[in-house]
Amino acid sequence: MGIAGEENDLKKDQKSDDEPLFIIQVTDPHLRKEEDGELLGMNTRSSLDAVLQLIAKNHSVPDLVLATGDIAQDGSVEAYRCFMEKMGVFDSPVYWFSGNHDNRDAMKQVTGAGDKGALEKVVRIGPWQLIFLDSLLDGKVYGHLEESELDVLNKALTERPDLHSMVCFHHHPVDIDSEWLDNIGLKNRDQLLELVDRHANVRCLMWGHIHQEIDQYRNDVRLLATPSTCVQFLPKSKDFAVDTLAPGYRWLQLNNDGSIKTGVERVEHIDFEVDYSSKGY
Ligand SMILES: [Fe+2]
């Protein structure tokens, strides 16, 4: 399946230098060291492969690829090596950072070999800057942004008020009408949102963690969340519940005027095993 009504706009091979940025976001692949590693019954390596194949079918080379946390389910070096190997299909920079299931030390072991994608904090391209924050609080499922992370954001926004800014992290900074998920969001969201409100150049906040699609606004700032490349969570559910929707990804077109075109695509016609009776993950 292509992108309804958008395919022609988004093909990189039709781009010139003054055209918009095109970005792919994948999130929450939850890889394990074992090749047959699963999350809630789904083989997460296979589902990531299926998503990557769909991306290759729908788009040519993006300007950059972003993975917004929960790269590994088990925090293993092997899982991160597997992730980097799979993301090697992209002939573009790949940026990634941690979620609550990740292990920073293991990520650093892998990225020390030359891939700095997991360490980058600010990327500036044309009239845009992307700022990547680490909301992992060791040992906790909910998230927290340390002062040092908020300082990175404040510095980037202050330094370049002329750049449209997209801020990316793992945990959701707003409630999503799902009690169990709202208990494990970004705990110091008020600090983040107060900082964002002080700057006029923030166009978008984007995250992973909730394994479902969100596209809404807070004031004039776009709020985006994206399906996992593996199992999905049921929206607006009070208690933990798995959704029947398929693995997917998000594409984004960042326009020079600060507007954003975006959409979610999901794998079709592949049967994935999922344990719908699970009470948690
Ligand atoms: Fe996740």
XYZ file of C-alpha atoms and ligand atoms in Angstrom:
282
model
C 0.000 0.000 0.000
C 1.259 3.480 -0.785
C 0.504 6.716 0.978
C -2.955 7.739 -0.084
C -2.773 10.929 -2.079
C 0.789 11.649 -1.007
C 3.096 9.336 -2.905
C 4.131 11.783 -5.539
C 4.970 14.479 -3.018
C 7.199 12.257 -0.951
C 9.538 10.498 -3.326
C 13.091 11.567 -2.494
C 14.302 11.046 -6.057
C 12.039 13.904 -7.119
C 13.483 16.290 -4.548
C 15.711 19.305 -5.009
C 17.609 21.136 -2.278
C 14.830 23.563 -1.384
C 12.246 20.823 -0.961
C 10.939 19.671 2.441
C 12.718 17.237 4.722
C 11.406 13.715 4.601
C 11.685 11.632 7.755
C 10.761 8.096 8.740
C 9.974 7.315 12.375
C 9.980 3.779 13.703
C 9.455 3.113 17.380
C 9.379 0.480 20.099
C 10.821 -2.493 18.205
C 11.458 -4.306 21.529
C 14.194 -6.560 20.122
C 15.710 -9.363 22.184
C 19.058 -11.088 21.947
C 17.392 -14.299 20.785
C 16.482 -14.496 17.099
C 13.063 -15.828 18.042
C 12.556 -13.216 20.777
C 8.946 -12.196 21.282
C 6.822 -9.498 22.862
C 3.365 -10.739 23.872
C 3.689 -13.621 21.452
C 4.898 -11.598 18.454
C 8.381 -12.178 16.989
C 9.736 -8.636 17.151
C 12.601 -9.167 14.693
C 10.172 -10.445 12.060
C 7.689 -7.632 12.607
C 10.463 -5.007 12.330
C 11.597 -6.672 9.100
C 8.049 -6.455 7.733
C 7.836 -2.754 8.600
C 11.230 -2.045 7.009
C 10.115 -3.841 3.857
C 6.963 -1.714 3.736
C 9.030 1.463 4.134
C 11.321 0.370 1.288
C 8.277 -0.264 -0.898
C 6.604 3.074 -0.101
C 9.543 5.502 -0.168
C 12.972 6.038 -1.565
C 15.818 7.315 0.623
C 14.563 9.506 3.507
C 16.637 12.445 4.737
C 16.854 10.774 8.098
C 15.379 7.937 10.115
C 14.422 8.214 13.750
C 13.781 5.450 16.305
C 12.121 6.748 19.457
C 13.063 4.235 22.135
C 12.366 0.742 23.453
C 14.872 -0.422 20.876
C 15.515 -3.499 23.006
C 13.144 -5.368 25.296
C 16.000 -6.966 27.233
C 18.634 -4.181 27.085
C 21.131 -6.610 25.545
C 24.111 -5.641 23.404
C 22.984 -8.322 20.946
C 19.603 -6.632 20.517
C 21.251 -3.265 19.745
C 23.647 -4.900 17.272
C 20.648 -6.508 15.600
C 18.878 -3.139 15.459
C 21.882 -1.397 13.897
C 22.287 -4.182 11.373
C 18.633 -3.999 10.351
C 18.679 -0.183 10.148
C 21.677 -0.500 7.844
C 19.148 -0.882 5.020
C 18.716 2.906 5.101
C 21.156 4.937 3.070
C 20.512 7.841 5.449
C 21.471 8.841 8.999
C 19.618 6.892 11.694
C 19.088 8.566 15.072
C 17.859 6.659 18.099
C 17.579 7.023 21.831
C 16.413 5.117 24.858
C 13.007 4.169 26.178
C 12.090 2.574 29.484
C 13.129 -0.914 28.374
C 16.568 0.212 27.155
C 19.996 0.054 28.756
C 22.219 3.082 28.172
C 25.450 1.219 28.896
C 24.666 -1.486 26.357
C 23.666 1.155 23.801
C 26.967 2.965 24.357
C 28.917 -0.269 23.914
C 27.388 -0.703 20.488
C 27.489 2.918 19.359
C 31.096 3.269 20.470
C 32.014 1.487 17.269
C 31.348 4.609 15.212
C 27.597 4.970 14.896
C 26.831 8.128 16.854
C 23.112 7.986 16.139
C 22.248 7.030 19.708
C 24.285 9.883 21.188
C 23.260 12.808 18.997
C 21.131 15.430 20.751
C 20.546 18.166 18.162
C 20.401 17.794 14.390
C 20.028 20.899 12.217
C 19.024 20.587 8.570
C 17.880 23.552 6.510
C 15.197 25.543 8.360
C 14.605 22.744 10.901
C 16.238 21.423 14.040
C 15.429 18.101 15.669
C 16.161 17.743 19.364
C 16.406 14.279 20.916
C 15.868 13.907 24.666
C 16.418 10.896 26.915
C 13.441 10.320 29.245
C 14.625 6.966 30.646
C 14.671 6.799 34.436
C 16.585 3.638 35.346
C 14.382 0.951 36.837
C 11.127 2.798 36.163
C 8.478 2.342 33.491
C 7.434 5.998 33.674
C 9.726 8.678 32.292
C 11.610 11.689 33.597
C 13.647 14.393 31.872
C 16.736 15.303 33.885
C 17.736 18.956 34.173
C 20.597 18.244 31.767
C 18.100 17.124 29.099
C 15.889 20.167 29.639
C 19.035 22.316 29.394
C 19.844 20.764 25.997
C 16.367 21.666 24.811
C 16.416 25.183 26.216
C 19.853 25.860 24.714
C 18.880 24.594 21.259
C 15.627 26.561 21.217
C 17.308 29.721 22.507
C 20.327 29.501 20.203
C 18.285 29.190 17.043
C 14.890 30.911 17.365
C 14.874 31.082 13.567
C 14.653 27.288 13.172
C 11.428 25.299 13.253
C 11.930 22.762 16.020
C 10.751 19.195 16.511
C 11.376 17.690 19.959
C 11.497 13.903 20.255
C 11.642 11.615 23.301
C 10.106 8.339 24.468
C 7.384 8.976 27.086
C 4.096 10.771 26.394
C 3.929 14.329 27.805
C 0.103 14.542 27.832
C -2.619 12.236 29.108
C -4.196 10.074 26.433
C -7.379 8.937 28.190
C -5.926 5.537 29.056
C -5.459 5.108 32.807
C -2.729 2.467 32.818
C -0.671 4.340 30.211
C -1.265 7.743 31.790
C 0.303 6.365 34.974
C 3.536 5.581 33.092
C 3.978 8.755 31.043
C 6.485 11.569 31.466
C 6.294 12.472 35.168
C 7.805 15.961 34.927
C 5.786 16.888 31.871
C 4.955 20.282 33.405
C 8.619 21.282 33.278
C 8.853 20.273 29.617
C 5.629 21.956 28.583
C 6.445 25.158 30.467
C 9.772 25.301 28.622
C 8.078 24.624 25.282
C 5.518 27.351 26.001
C 8.322 29.883 26.503
C 9.617 29.365 22.958
C 7.785 30.273 19.774
C 9.853 27.995 17.519
C 8.555 24.584 18.663
C 6.390 23.043 15.947
C 6.081 19.456 17.139
C 6.562 17.054 20.038
C 6.872 13.405 18.993
C 7.233 10.241 21.067
C 6.912 6.439 21.211
C 6.033 4.314 24.281
C 2.252 4.133 23.878
C 2.218 1.766 20.853
C -0.602 3.652 19.150
C -1.169 6.583 16.822
C -1.853 10.115 18.051
C -2.055 13.277 15.941
C -3.378 16.317 17.775
C -2.434 19.842 18.826
C -1.599 21.534 22.108
C -1.801 25.270 21.462
C -0.095 25.491 18.050
C 2.292 22.592 18.694
C 1.646 19.298 16.890
C 1.626 16.225 19.138
C 2.487 12.975 17.403
C 2.773 9.383 18.595
C 3.296 6.351 16.464
C 2.454 2.646 16.379
C 5.143 0.208 17.441
C 6.903 -1.955 14.882
C 5.508 -4.867 16.923
C 2.493 -5.185 19.259
C -0.090 -2.352 19.577
C -1.903 -1.162 22.713
C -5.638 -0.526 22.683
C -6.429 3.234 22.755
C -8.562 4.679 25.582
C -8.366 1.479 27.624
C -8.466 1.840 31.431
C -6.418 -1.328 31.935
C -3.625 -2.918 29.936
C -5.045 -4.245 26.648
C -3.506 -5.290 23.341
C -4.943 -3.962 20.076
C -5.466 -6.007 16.928
C -3.911 -3.379 14.638
C -0.791 -4.324 12.692
C 2.798 -3.092 13.150
C 3.546 0.228 11.474
C 5.641 3.388 11.122
C 5.215 7.133 10.558
C 6.402 9.286 7.628
C 6.838 13.034 8.028
C 7.319 15.816 5.547
C 8.746 18.873 7.334
C 7.980 21.879 5.185
C 10.090 25.020 4.979
C 7.247 27.118 6.426
C 7.172 24.994 9.612
C 4.095 22.978 8.697
C 4.138 19.193 8.796
C 2.488 16.585 6.627
C 2.495 13.184 8.230
C 0.806 9.832 8.243
C 0.995 6.310 9.608
C 1.287 3.198 7.484
C 0.795 -0.356 8.672
C 1.846 -3.754 7.423
C -0.971 -5.577 5.666
C -1.672 -9.146 4.718
C 0.702 -10.679 7.255
C -0.607 -12.705 10.164
C 1.292 -11.986 13.379
C 0.966 -14.106 16.478
C -0.212 -12.029 19.446
C -1.203 -13.122 22.938
C -4.303 -10.994 23.474
C -4.874 -12.431 26.958
C -1.729 -10.787 28.368
C -2.163 -8.662 31.458
C 1.035 -6.657 31.037
C 4.314 -6.388 29.176
Fe 7.422 0.117 24.062
